[in-house]
Coordinates of C-alpha atoms in Angstrom, one line a residue:
Chain A
M1 CA -60.7 1.8 -0.3
T2 CA -60.8 -1.2 2.3
R3 CA -61.4 -3.5 -0.6
I4 CA -58.5 -2.0 -2.5
A5 CA -56.3 -2.6 0.7
V6 CA -57.4 -6.1 1.0
R7 CA -56.7 -6.9 -2.7
Q8 CA -53.4 -5.3 -2.5
L9 CA -52.4 -7.6 0.4
R10 CA -53.9 -10.5 -1.6
S11 CA -51.9 -9.7 -4.6
D12 CA -48.5 -10.5 -3.1
R13 CA -49.2 -13.2 -0.7
M14 CA -45.6 -13.9 0.1
R15 CA -44.8 -10.4 1.0
T16 CA -47.9 -10.2 3.3
V17 CA -47.0 -13.4 4.8
F18 CA -43.6 -12.3 5.7
A19 CA -45.0 -9.0 7.1
V20 CA -47.4 -10.9 9.3
V21 CA -44.6 -13.3 10.4
G22 CA -42.5 -10.0 11.2
V23 CA -45.2 -8.6 13.4
A24 CA -45.7 -12.0 15.1
L25 CA -42.1 -12.2 16.0
A26 CA -42.2 -8.5 17.4
V27 CA -45.3 -9.6 19.6
L28 CA -43.7 -12.8 20.7
S29 CA -40.6 -11.1 21.8
V30 CA -42.9 -9.0 24.0
T31 CA -45.2 -11.9 25.4
L32 CA -42.4 -14.4 26.0
L33 CA -40.0 -12.0 27.7
A34 CA -42.8 -10.5 29.7
G35 CA -43.8 -14.2 30.4
V36 CA -40.2 -15.0 31.7
G37 CA -40.3 -12.1 34.1
A38 CA -43.7 -13.0 35.4
G39 CA -43.0 -16.7 35.6
V40 CA -40.1 -16.2 37.9
V41 CA -41.9 -13.9 40.2
S42 CA -45.1 -16.2 40.4
T43 CA -42.9 -19.3 40.9
G44 CA -41.2 -17.7 43.9
N45 CA -44.4 -16.6 45.3
E46 CA -45.9 -20.0 45.0
M47 CA -42.9 -21.9 46.3
F48 CA -43.0 -19.5 49.5
D49 CA -46.9 -20.0 49.7
E50 CA -46.6 -23.8 49.4
S51 CA -43.9 -23.9 52.0
G52 CA -46.6 -23.4 54.8
R53 CA -44.3 -20.8 56.4
D54 CA -45.2 -17.2 57.4
L55 CA -42.0 -15.8 58.6
W56 CA -38.3 -16.3 57.8
V57 CA -35.5 -15.4 60.1
S58 CA -32.0 -14.9 58.8
G59 CA -28.8 -13.6 60.5
G60 CA -27.1 -11.9 57.5
P61 CA -25.6 -13.3 54.3
I62 CA -24.5 -16.8 54.0
D63 CA -20.6 -16.7 53.5
I64 CA -19.0 -19.1 51.2
A65 CA -16.1 -20.7 53.3
P66 CA -13.8 -22.4 50.7
G67 CA -11.8 -25.2 52.0
S68 CA -14.3 -25.9 55.0
V69 CA -16.5 -28.8 55.3
G70 CA -19.9 -28.0 54.0
G71 CA -18.7 -25.1 51.9
F72 CA -20.8 -22.5 53.7
R73 CA -20.6 -20.6 56.9
N74 CA -24.3 -20.6 58.2
P75 CA -25.2 -17.3 59.8
I76 CA -27.3 -18.4 62.8
P77 CA -25.5 -19.6 65.8
N78 CA -27.3 -21.5 68.7
A79 CA -30.1 -22.2 66.3
H80 CA -32.0 -24.9 68.4
P81 CA -32.5 -22.7 71.5
L82 CA -33.2 -19.6 69.4
A83 CA -36.0 -21.6 67.6
E84 CA -37.3 -22.7 70.9
E85 CA -37.5 -19.2 72.3
I86 CA -39.2 -18.0 69.1
A87 CA -41.7 -20.8 69.3
A88 CA -42.5 -19.8 72.9
H89 CA -44.2 -16.5 71.3
E90 CA -47.9 -17.0 71.9
D91 CA -48.6 -16.4 68.1
V92 CA -46.0 -18.8 66.9
E93 CA -47.0 -22.3 66.1
T94 CA -43.7 -23.6 65.0
A95 CA -40.2 -22.5 64.6
V96 CA -38.0 -24.6 62.7
P97 CA -34.2 -23.9 62.1
M98 CA -32.9 -25.4 58.9
A99 CA -29.4 -25.7 57.3
F100 CA -28.1 -26.3 54.1
Q101 CA -24.6 -27.6 53.3
V102 CA -22.8 -29.3 50.5
V103 CA -22.5 -32.9 51.3
Y104 CA -21.0 -36.1 49.6
V105 CA -23.4 -38.9 48.8
S106 CA -22.7 -42.3 47.4
T107 CA -24.6 -45.6 47.3
D108 CA -21.7 -47.9 47.5
G109 CA -19.1 -45.9 49.5
E110 CA -17.0 -45.5 46.4
G111 CA -18.3 -43.2 43.8
F112 CA -19.1 -39.8 45.6
E113 CA -21.1 -37.1 44.1
T114 CA -21.8 -33.6 45.9
T115 CA -25.1 -32.6 46.5
V116 CA -27.1 -30.3 48.8
G117 CA -27.8 -31.7 52.3
S118 CA -30.5 -29.9 54.1
G119 CA -31.0 -30.3 57.9
V120 CA -34.3 -30.2 59.7
P121 CA -35.1 -30.8 63.3
G122 CA -37.3 -33.3 65.1
A123 CA -39.2 -35.6 63.0
G124 CA -39.2 -33.0 60.0
G125 CA -42.8 -33.9 59.5
S126 CA -43.9 -30.1 59.3
S127 CA -40.9 -29.2 57.3
V128 CA -41.0 -31.4 54.5
S129 CA -43.9 -33.0 52.4
I130 CA -43.4 -36.5 51.9
R131 CA -44.2 -38.2 48.5
E132 CA -43.1 -41.9 49.4
G133 CA -42.2 -43.6 52.5
E134 CA -42.9 -42.3 56.1
G135 CA -40.2 -39.6 56.5
L136 CA -38.2 -39.0 59.6
T137 CA -39.8 -40.9 62.5
G138 CA -39.0 -41.5 66.1
P139 CA -37.3 -39.1 68.5
N140 CA -34.3 -37.0 67.8
T141 CA -32.1 -39.2 69.9
H142 CA -28.9 -37.5 68.6
Y143 CA -29.4 -34.0 69.7
A144 CA -29.8 -35.1 73.3
D145 CA -30.8 -31.5 74.6
G146 CA -27.9 -29.9 72.8
T147 CA -25.1 -32.5 73.8
Y148 CA -25.0 -34.1 70.3
E149 CA -24.0 -37.2 72.2
G150 CA -27.0 -39.4 71.3
E151 CA -27.1 -42.1 68.8
M152 CA -27.7 -40.9 65.2
T153 CA -31.1 -41.9 63.8
R154 CA -29.4 -42.3 60.3
Q155 CA -32.4 -41.6 58.5
A156 CA -32.5 -39.7 55.1
I157 CA -35.3 -38.3 52.9
V158 CA -34.1 -38.0 49.2
S159 CA -35.4 -35.5 46.7
P160 CA -37.0 -37.2 43.3
E161 CA -34.0 -35.9 41.4
T162 CA -31.4 -37.5 43.9
A163 CA -33.4 -40.7 43.9
E164 CA -33.3 -40.9 40.1
E165 CA -29.6 -40.0 40.0
F166 CA -28.6 -42.5 42.6
D167 CA -31.4 -45.0 41.7
L168 CA -32.6 -44.9 45.3
S169 CA -35.8 -45.9 46.6
V170 CA -37.4 -46.1 50.2
G171 CA -35.5 -48.7 52.3
D172 CA -32.2 -48.3 50.4
T173 CA -29.1 -47.1 52.0
V174 CA -26.9 -44.2 51.2
H175 CA -23.7 -42.8 52.2
V176 CA -23.7 -39.2 53.5
G177 CA -21.0 -36.9 54.9
G178 CA -19.3 -33.6 55.0
T179 CA -16.3 -35.2 53.7
I180 CA -15.7 -38.3 51.6
A181 CA -13.9 -40.0 54.6
N182 CA -16.9 -39.5 56.9
A183 CA -19.4 -40.2 54.1
R184 CA -17.9 -43.6 53.8
R185 CA -18.3 -44.2 57.6
N186 CA -22.0 -42.8 57.7
E187 CA -24.7 -44.8 56.1
F188 CA -28.2 -43.6 56.1
E189 CA -31.4 -45.4 55.1
V190 CA -33.9 -43.7 52.8
V191 CA -37.2 -43.3 54.7
G192 CA -38.9 -41.0 52.2
I193 CA -38.9 -39.1 49.0
S194 CA -39.7 -35.5 49.2
P195 CA -39.7 -32.7 46.6
T196 CA -39.9 -29.9 49.0
F197 CA -36.1 -28.6 49.1
E198 CA -35.5 -29.6 45.5
N199 CA -38.5 -27.4 44.5
F200 CA -36.9 -24.5 46.5
L201 CA -33.4 -25.0 45.4
G202 CA -33.9 -26.4 42.0
T203 CA -31.4 -29.0 42.5
G204 CA -31.4 -32.6 44.1
T205 CA -31.3 -32.7 48.0
V206 CA -30.6 -35.1 50.8
T207 CA -32.5 -34.3 53.9
I208 CA -31.3 -35.5 57.4
R209 CA -31.9 -34.3 60.9
L210 CA -30.2 -30.9 61.6
S211 CA -28.1 -32.1 64.4
E212 CA -26.8 -34.9 62.4
L213 CA -26.1 -32.6 59.5
Q214 CA -24.4 -30.1 61.6
T215 CA -22.2 -33.1 63.1
L216 CA -21.3 -34.4 59.7
T217 CA -20.4 -30.9 58.4
G218 CA -18.5 -29.4 61.4
N219 CA -21.3 -27.0 62.5
A220 CA -22.4 -28.9 65.7
Y221 CA -19.9 -26.9 68.0
D222 CA -22.1 -23.8 68.0
D223 CA -25.2 -25.3 66.6
R224 CA -25.3 -23.2 63.3
A225 CA -28.3 -23.0 61.0
T226 CA -29.0 -21.3 57.7
L227 CA -32.3 -19.8 58.6
I228 CA -35.3 -20.3 60.8
T229 CA -38.8 -20.7 59.4
I230 CA -41.7 -19.7 61.4
Q231 CA -45.6 -20.8 61.2
T232 CA -47.7 -18.4 63.0
A233 CA -50.9 -19.5 64.9
P234 CA -54.1 -19.7 63.1
G235 CA -55.7 -16.2 63.0
A236 CA -52.4 -14.4 63.9
N237 CA -51.2 -11.5 61.7
P238 CA -47.9 -12.6 60.5
E239 CA -46.7 -8.9 60.1
A240 CA -47.5 -8.1 63.6
V241 CA -45.7 -11.2 64.8
R242 CA -42.9 -10.2 62.6
D243 CA -42.7 -6.8 64.2
E244 CA -42.8 -8.1 67.9
L245 CA -40.2 -10.8 67.2
A246 CA -38.0 -8.3 65.3
A247 CA -38.1 -6.1 68.4
E248 CA -37.1 -9.0 70.8
H249 CA -34.3 -10.4 68.6
P250 CA -32.8 -7.1 66.8
E251 CA -29.7 -9.1 65.7
Y252 CA -31.8 -11.2 63.3
T253 CA -33.9 -10.2 60.3
F254 CA -37.4 -11.2 60.2
R255 CA -39.3 -11.3 56.9
T256 CA -42.7 -12.3 55.6
N257 CA -42.9 -14.6 52.5
Q258 CA -43.1 -11.7 50.1
E259 CA -40.2 -9.9 51.7
Q260 CA -38.1 -12.9 51.6
L261 CA -38.9 -13.3 48.0
V262 CA -38.0 -9.7 47.3
S263 CA -34.8 -10.0 49.4
L264 CA -33.8 -13.2 47.3
L265 CA -34.4 -11.2 44.0
E266 CA -32.7 -8.2 45.3
R267 CA -29.6 -10.3 45.8
Q268 CA -29.8 -11.1 42.0
A269 CA -29.8 -7.5 41.1
V270 CA -27.6 -8.0 38.2
V271 CA -29.7 -10.8 36.8
L272 CA -32.9 -8.8 37.5
A273 CA -31.5 -5.7 35.7
A274 CA -30.4 -8.0 32.8
G275 CA -34.0 -9.2 32.8
V276 CA -35.5 -5.9 32.8
S277 CA -33.2 -4.7 30.0
L278 CA -34.2 -7.8 28.0
V279 CA -37.9 -7.0 28.4
G280 CA -37.2 -3.3 27.3
L281 CA -35.0 -4.3 24.5
G282 CA -37.8 -7.0 23.5
V283 CA -40.4 -4.3 23.3
I284 CA -38.1 -1.9 21.5
A285 CA -36.8 -4.4 19.1
G286 CA -40.1 -5.9 18.5
G287 CA -41.6 -2.5 17.8
V288 CA -38.9 -1.4 15.5
L289 CA -38.9 -4.7 13.6
S290 CA -42.8 -4.4 13.0
L291 CA -42.2 -0.7 12.3
N292 CA -39.5 -1.4 9.7
V293 CA -41.8 -4.3 8.2
L294 CA -44.9 -2.1 7.9
L295 CA -42.8 0.9 6.5
S296 CA -41.1 -1.3 3.9
M297 CA -44.2 -3.0 3.0
I298 CA -46.0 0.5 2.4
Y299 CA -42.8 1.9 0.6
I300 CA -42.7 -1.0 -1.7
Q301 CA -46.5 0.0 -2.8
R302 CA -45.6 3.4 -3.6
R303 CA -46.0 3.0 -7.3
S304 CA -49.6 1.6 -6.7
L305 CA -50.3 4.4 -4.4
S306 CA -49.0 7.0 -6.7
I307 CA -51.3 5.5 -9.4
L308 CA -54.2 6.1 -7.0
R309 CA -53.2 9.5 -6.6
A310 CA -52.8 10.1 -10.3
V311 CA -56.3 8.9 -11.0
G312 CA -57.8 11.2 -8.4
A313 CA -57.4 9.6 -4.8
T314 CA -56.9 12.1 -2.0
R315 CA -53.9 11.8 0.3
R316 CA -56.4 10.9 3.0
S317 CA -57.5 8.0 1.0
V318 CA -54.0 6.8 0.3
V319 CA -53.1 7.1 4.0
G320 CA -56.5 5.2 4.6
I321 CA -55.4 2.2 2.4
A322 CA -51.9 2.1 4.1
L323 CA -53.5 2.1 7.5
V324 CA -55.8 -0.6 6.6
E325 CA -53.2 -2.7 5.2
S326 CA -51.0 -2.0 8.3
L327 CA -53.6 -2.9 10.7
A328 CA -54.8 -5.9 8.9
I329 CA -51.0 -7.3 9.0
A330 CA -50.8 -6.2 12.7
A331 CA -53.9 -8.0 13.5
A332 CA -53.0 -11.3 11.7
G333 CA -49.4 -11.0 13.2
Y334 CA -50.7 -10.7 16.7
L335 CA -53.4 -13.4 16.2
L336 CA -50.5 -15.8 15.1
A337 CA -48.4 -14.6 17.9
I338 CA -51.0 -15.2 20.6
A339 CA -51.7 -18.6 19.0
V340 CA -48.1 -19.7 19.2
T341 CA -47.2 -18.1 22.4
P342 CA -48.7 -20.9 24.7
L343 CA -46.8 -23.5 22.5
L344 CA -43.5 -21.7 22.7
A345 CA -43.9 -20.8 26.6
G346 CA -44.5 -24.5 27.0
S347 CA -41.2 -25.5 25.1
L348 CA -39.3 -22.7 27.0
N349 CA -40.7 -24.0 30.3
R350 CA -39.2 -27.5 29.4
I351 CA -35.9 -26.1 28.4
A352 CA -35.9 -24.0 31.7
F353 CA -36.8 -27.2 33.7
A354 CA -34.0 -29.3 32.3
V355 CA -31.6 -26.5 32.9
T356 CA -32.6 -24.9 36.3
G357 CA -35.0 -27.7 37.8
F358 CA -37.8 -25.1 38.3
E359 CA -41.2 -25.7 36.7
G360 CA -43.4 -22.8 35.4
L361 CA -40.7 -20.3 34.9
V362 CA -42.4 -18.9 31.7
R363 CA -45.9 -17.8 32.5
V364 CA -47.4 -15.3 30.0
P365 CA -49.8 -13.0 32.1
T366 CA -52.6 -11.1 30.5
Y367 CA -50.9 -7.8 30.5
A368 CA -48.3 -9.3 28.2
Y369 CA -50.9 -10.1 25.7
L370 CA -52.1 -6.7 26.1
A371 CA -48.7 -5.2 25.7
G372 CA -48.3 -7.4 22.6
A373 CA -51.4 -6.0 21.2
G374 CA -50.1 -2.4 21.8
V375 CA -47.0 -3.1 20.2
A376 CA -48.8 -4.5 17.2
C377 CA -51.5 -1.8 16.9
G378 CA -49.4 1.1 18.0
F379 CA -46.7 0.2 15.5
A380 CA -49.1 -0.6 12.7
L381 CA -50.7 2.9 13.1
L382 CA -47.3 4.5 13.3
G383 CA -46.0 2.5 10.3
G384 CA -49.2 3.0 8.2
T385 CA -49.2 6.7 8.8
L386 CA -45.6 7.3 8.5
G387 CA -45.2 5.1 5.5
A388 CA -48.3 6.7 3.8
W389 CA -47.0 10.1 4.5
R390 CA -43.6 9.3 2.9
V391 CA -45.1 7.7 0.0
G392 CA -47.6 10.6 -0.2
R393 CA -44.6 13.0 -0.7
V394 CA -43.2 11.1 -3.5
A395 CA -46.5 9.8 -4.9
S396 CA -47.9 10.6 -8.3
V397 CA -45.3 12.0 -10.5
S398 CA -41.9 10.9 -9.4
A399 CA -42.7 7.3 -8.4
L400 CA -44.7 6.9 -11.7
E401 CA -41.8 8.0 -13.8
R402 CA -39.2 5.6 -12.4
Chain B
M1 CA -67.9 17.9 -14.4
T2 CA -67.3 20.2 -17.7
G3 CA -69.1 18.7 -20.8
P4 CA -66.9 17.5 -23.7
S5 CA -68.6 20.0 -26.1
S6 CA -67.4 23.3 -24.8
P7 CA -67.0 26.0 -27.5
R8 CA -63.9 27.8 -25.9
P9 CA -60.5 26.4 -25.5
L10 CA -60.6 23.9 -22.7
V11 CA -56.9 24.3 -22.0
V12 CA -55.2 27.6 -21.9
C13 CA -51.6 28.1 -20.8
T14 CA -50.2 31.5 -20.5
E15 CA -46.4 32.1 -20.3
V16 CA -45.9 29.1 -18.1
T17 CA -42.6 28.6 -16.4
R18 CA -41.5 25.9 -14.1
R19 CA -38.2 26.0 -12.3
Y20 CA -36.8 23.6 -9.8
G21 CA -34.2 24.8 -7.4
S22 CA -34.0 28.1 -5.4
D23 CA -37.2 29.7 -6.1
G24 CA -39.6 27.6 -4.3
G25 CA -39.6 24.3 -6.2
P26 CA -38.0 21.2 -5.2
F27 CA -34.1 21.5 -5.0
T28 CA -32.1 19.6 -7.6
A29 CA -29.6 17.2 -6.6
D30 CA -26.5 19.7 -6.9
G31 CA -28.4 22.6 -5.5
R32 CA -28.6 24.5 -9.0
T33 CA -31.7 26.0 -10.4
V34 CA -33.2 24.3 -13.4
T35 CA -35.7 25.7 -15.6
A36 CA -37.7 22.8 -17.0
L37 CA -40.2 24.9 -18.7
D38 CA -39.8 28.5 -20.0
S39 CA -42.6 30.9 -20.8
V40 CA -44.7 28.3 -22.8
S41 CA -48.1 29.3 -24.0
L42 CA -50.5 26.7 -25.4
D43 CA -54.4 26.4 -26.2
V44 CA -56.3 23.3 -26.8
A45 CA -59.8 23.4 -28.0
G46 CA -62.5 20.8 -27.2
G47 CA -62.3 18.1 -30.1
E48 CA -58.6 18.9 -30.8
V49 CA -55.8 16.4 -30.6
V50 CA -52.5 18.3 -29.9
G51 CA -49.2 16.5 -30.0
V52 CA -46.2 17.8 -27.8
A53 CA -43.0 16.7 -29.2
G54 CA -39.3 17.2 -28.1
P55 CA -36.3 15.2 -27.0
S56 CA -35.8 13.8 -23.7
G57 CA -35.5 16.6 -21.1
S58 CA -37.2 19.1 -23.2
G59 CA -39.9 19.6 -20.7
K60 CA -42.9 17.4 -22.3
S61 CA -43.5 15.6 -19.1
T62 CA -43.4 18.6 -17.1
L63 CA -46.0 20.4 -19.1
L64 CA -48.3 17.5 -18.9
H65 CA -47.9 17.2 -15.1
L66 CA -48.8 20.9 -15.0
L67 CA -51.7 20.5 -17.2
A68 CA -52.9 17.6 -15.1
G69 CA -52.6 19.6 -11.8
L70 CA -50.0 17.3 -10.6
D71 CA -47.6 20.2 -10.2
T72 CA -48.0 23.9 -10.3
P73 CA -46.1 26.5 -12.3
T74 CA -43.4 28.8 -10.9
R75 CA -44.9 31.8 -13.1
G76 CA -47.6 32.1 -15.7
E77 CA -51.0 30.6 -15.4
I78 CA -52.8 27.4 -16.6
E79 CA -56.5 27.4 -17.1
V80 CA -58.3 24.2 -17.5
C81 CA -62.1 24.1 -18.0
G82 CA -62.2 27.6 -16.9
T83 CA -60.5 27.0 -13.5
T84 CA -56.9 28.3 -12.9
V85 CA -55.5 25.4 -11.7
G86 CA -52.5 26.8 -9.8
A87 CA -54.9 28.8 -7.6
L88 CA -56.3 25.7 -6.2
S89 CA -55.3 24.1 -2.8
R90 CA -53.7 20.6 -3.2
R91 CA -56.9 19.0 -2.1
R92 CA -59.0 20.9 -4.6
R93 CA -56.6 20.1 -7.3
T94 CA -57.0 16.5 -6.6
A95 CA -60.6 16.8 -6.9
F96 CA -60.5 18.9 -10.0
R97 CA -58.0 16.4 -11.6
R98 CA -60.5 13.5 -10.9
E99 CA -63.4 15.3 -12.4
N100 CA -61.8 16.9 -15.3
V101 CA -58.5 15.2 -16.3
G102 CA -58.0 11.6 -17.4
M103 CA -54.3 10.5 -17.7
V104 CA -52.7 7.8 -19.8
F105 CA -49.2 6.7 -19.1
Q106 CA -46.5 5.2 -21.1
R107 CA -46.2 2.3 -18.7
F108 CA -50.0 2.0 -18.4
H109 CA -49.8 2.1 -14.5
L110 CA -52.7 -0.3 -13.8
L111 CA -53.0 -1.4 -10.3
P112 CA -51.8 -5.2 -10.7
A113 CA -54.1 -6.3 -7.6
L114 CA -57.4 -5.1 -9.5
T115 CA -59.0 -6.8 -12.4
A116 CA -59.4 -4.7 -15.8
R117 CA -62.9 -3.7 -14.8
E118 CA -61.9 -2.6 -11.4
N119 CA -59.0 -0.5 -12.7
V120 CA -61.3 1.2 -15.1
A121 CA -63.8 2.0 -12.2
L122 CA -61.0 3.4 -9.9
P123 CA -61.6 7.0 -10.6
L124 CA -65.3 6.6 -9.9
V125 CA -64.7 5.1 -6.4
Q126 CA -63.2 8.2 -5.4
A127 CA -66.0 10.3 -7.0
G128 CA -68.5 8.5 -4.8
V129 CA -70.4 6.7 -7.7
A130 CA -72.4 3.6 -6.6
R131 CA -70.9 0.2 -7.1
S132 CA -73.5 -1.0 -9.6
D133 CA -73.1 2.1 -11.6
R134 CA -69.2 1.9 -11.6
R135 CA -69.5 -1.6 -12.7
S136 CA -71.7 -0.8 -15.6
R137 CA -69.8 2.2 -16.6
A138 CA -66.5 0.2 -16.5
S139 CA -68.2 -2.5 -18.6
E140 CA -69.4 0.1 -21.1
L141 CA -65.9 1.5 -21.5
L142 CA -64.3 -1.8 -21.8
A143 CA -66.5 -2.6 -24.5
A144 CA -65.6 0.6 -26.2
V145 CA -62.2 -0.3 -26.3
G146 CA -62.8 -3.6 -27.5
L147 CA -62.0 -5.5 -24.2
D148 CA -65.6 -6.5 -22.9
D149 CA -64.5 -10.0 -22.6
R150 CA -61.5 -9.1 -20.5
G151 CA -63.0 -7.4 -17.7
S152 CA -62.3 -9.9 -15.2
H153 CA -58.6 -10.4 -16.1
Y154 CA -55.9 -9.0 -14.1
P155 CA -53.2 -6.9 -15.8
S156 CA -50.6 -9.6 -15.7
A157 CA -53.0 -11.6 -18.0
L158 CA -53.2 -8.8 -20.5
S159 CA -50.9 -7.8 -23.4
G160 CA -49.3 -4.4 -23.4
G161 CA -51.8 -3.1 -26.0
E162 CA -54.7 -4.5 -24.0
Q163 CA -53.2 -2.9 -20.9
Q164 CA -52.9 0.6 -22.6
R165 CA -56.6 0.0 -23.8
V166 CA -57.6 -0.5 -20.1
A167 CA -55.7 2.5 -19.1
I168 CA -57.4 4.6 -21.8
A169 CA -60.8 3.4 -20.6
R170 CA -59.9 4.4 -17.2
A171 CA -58.8 7.7 -18.2
L172 CA -62.3 8.1 -19.6
A173 CA -64.3 6.7 -16.8
A174 CA -65.1 10.2 -15.1
D175 CA -66.0 11.5 -18.6
P176 CA -63.1 14.2 -18.4
A177 CA -63.0 17.2 -20.7
V178 CA -59.3 16.8 -21.0
V179 CA -57.2 13.6 -21.8
I180 CA -53.5 13.8 -21.3
A181 CA -51.4 11.0 -22.6
D182 CA -47.7 10.7 -21.9
E183 CA -45.9 8.6 -24.7
P184 CA -49.1 6.3 -24.9
T185 CA -47.5 4.2 -27.6
G186 CA -43.9 4.2 -26.2
E187 CA -44.0 0.6 -24.9
L188 CA -46.1 -0.9 -27.8
D189 CA -45.2 -2.2 -31.2
R190 CA -46.3 -0.2 -34.3
E191 CA -49.4 -2.1 -34.9
T192 CA -50.7 -2.1 -31.5
G193 CA -49.7 1.5 -31.0
E194 CA -51.7 2.4 -34.2
R195 CA -54.9 0.8 -32.6
V196 CA -54.4 2.7 -29.4
L197 CA -53.8 6.0 -31.4
D198 CA -57.1 5.1 -33.2
L199 CA -58.8 4.8 -30.1
L200 CA -57.5 8.0 -28.6
T201 CA -58.7 10.1 -31.8
D202 CA -62.0 8.2 -31.5
V203 CA -62.8 9.5 -28.1
S204 CA -61.5 12.9 -29.0
D205 CA -64.9 14.2 -29.8
G206 CA -65.5 17.4 -27.8
R207 CA -62.4 16.7 -25.5
A208 CA -59.1 18.3 -25.5
I209 CA -56.4 15.6 -26.0
V210 CA -52.7 16.2 -25.3
V211 CA -50.3 13.6 -26.6
A212 CA -46.6 13.8 -25.6
S213 CA -44.4 11.8 -27.6
H214 CA -41.1 11.9 -29.5
D215 CA -42.4 9.4 -32.1
E216 CA -43.1 11.2 -35.3
Y217 CA -45.5 8.6 -36.5
T218 CA -47.6 9.3 -33.2
L219 CA -47.3 12.9 -33.7
G220 CA -48.5 12.4 -37.3
R221 CA -51.7 11.3 -36.1
T222 CA -52.4 14.5 -34.0
D223 CA -54.3 17.7 -35.4
R224 CA -51.2 19.8 -34.7
V225 CA -47.7 19.6 -32.9
V226 CA -46.2 21.8 -30.4
R227 CA -42.4 21.4 -30.3
L228 CA -40.4 22.0 -27.4
R229 CA -36.6 22.2 -26.9
D230 CA -34.9 23.0 -23.6
G231 CA -38.1 24.0 -22.0
A232 CA -39.0 26.5 -24.7
R233 CA -41.4 26.4 -27.7
Q234 CA -39.6 26.2 -31.0

């Protein structure tokens, strides 16, 4: 019977190929959609791990402030003293306040573009990883113990995307400011190229000292920051440190890397719901597609299966032939799909990178391949059995008379 | 398997009625009860070729399907090779058909994916016959129908007459006591049809052969003719 099933498949190769492609599409819809979901979570986790931070402090949502310089109202006031207070904890190695604001950037003081300006304290050495140049060097003269009256260092680190967009390299000068007017007046020297914040935000950035960003964007008066990142001391338990700091500073929220990622994802509830729905629909649509393909394929063969019944084949034999055919098509479709999945995932990654700036957003985990195999095999068994059962009902007499 | 030289009638139909509709049979499209066969009795002895004649819708195919165990009568009894077919379970009917009844169809109904030899051997696959034995039996039957050099050809490479000869060889593969042919020459020209009829009468030795046709020439080649009209014998 296996031989008959194989011969049936070989006798109409075009139909068999289409059925295999149909199953492969169903499996691909599962592997790729699951790959997108897994990739987003993995990328997020990696970004937090690579940041070298253990805890994140926030003070509530970042409010959009239309019409204001910088475009956002950062939620943590008195960030420098607060960071110093947190850093005084015995299990905290560093506490770094950071701010993000929209700034105007230009190389010639004429054609301005908006980009994300990020502010880091001190020399910024532990906050950003430098790819080229030395990064922020020398003391933070501008902050001047909170007076903001010292001279600006006028050092800037640009991200690779910003460097490419403005054709900047280390040693060049760039205009940066919260408004076009003050950007024209404020020239910075590019002292390094760093992908750190670009990786986080998925867009080009310009990093300068926190106090200088606060001054340029009108946040110096109450020392506002977006968040404070904490690196715990070696051997310290981040969760225990989190609990202690949270008890000391109940007005702020302290999160571990994992909690921060979950928090970020929770804010994208609609996107997440859409993603989950997409995966669910992918599985259902893929399954229904493969089931339909297999049912059609078996039903088209009803005459041949009826002949078998007429010459004495049992219904079990006919079902067996249908199952062998379905499973063979499912196996071939699955193998095709898993062969093509890495190629398509790579292409999707390139597209995703071009659109979002994030790398590795599509990563197909092992369970996605297993789910694909489940869809292929499960629906093959269902399709083969249902198809043969249906054919069995009309087999022999009626099908042969048509 | 019943031998082809049984002395008593191999096929005995007694007052056989088949209705479609309200009394257990499949419903008709408009929900009405249709009597496809009405109290038909028929005996066919071993070695006898009996023609079943009648216009379209007269009940010929219904009778043949009942004789082959593809369907069961609403009333009456059909005995083939001493077994009451209607009393068998569906599974046993299938096995019974495989062992005792060979079928030849108007449209040949060969499996296009299999070669002529493989088509002939098909009933032997289900019977559990060893592969080498199946192959030699199929070759022997193909030689008997004059197609010994066409065994490896697919049906699409055979003419209509050749396909019908392959179908006859397939019907004889399990050495059945009864051969049922439904319009075996319906798709063939006169000359080819005549050769097929020669073949059918040649293999009739000891077997009960029932041939349904509305072609008088075909019916003229049988030993006797049973005529049906509106499901009843005339």
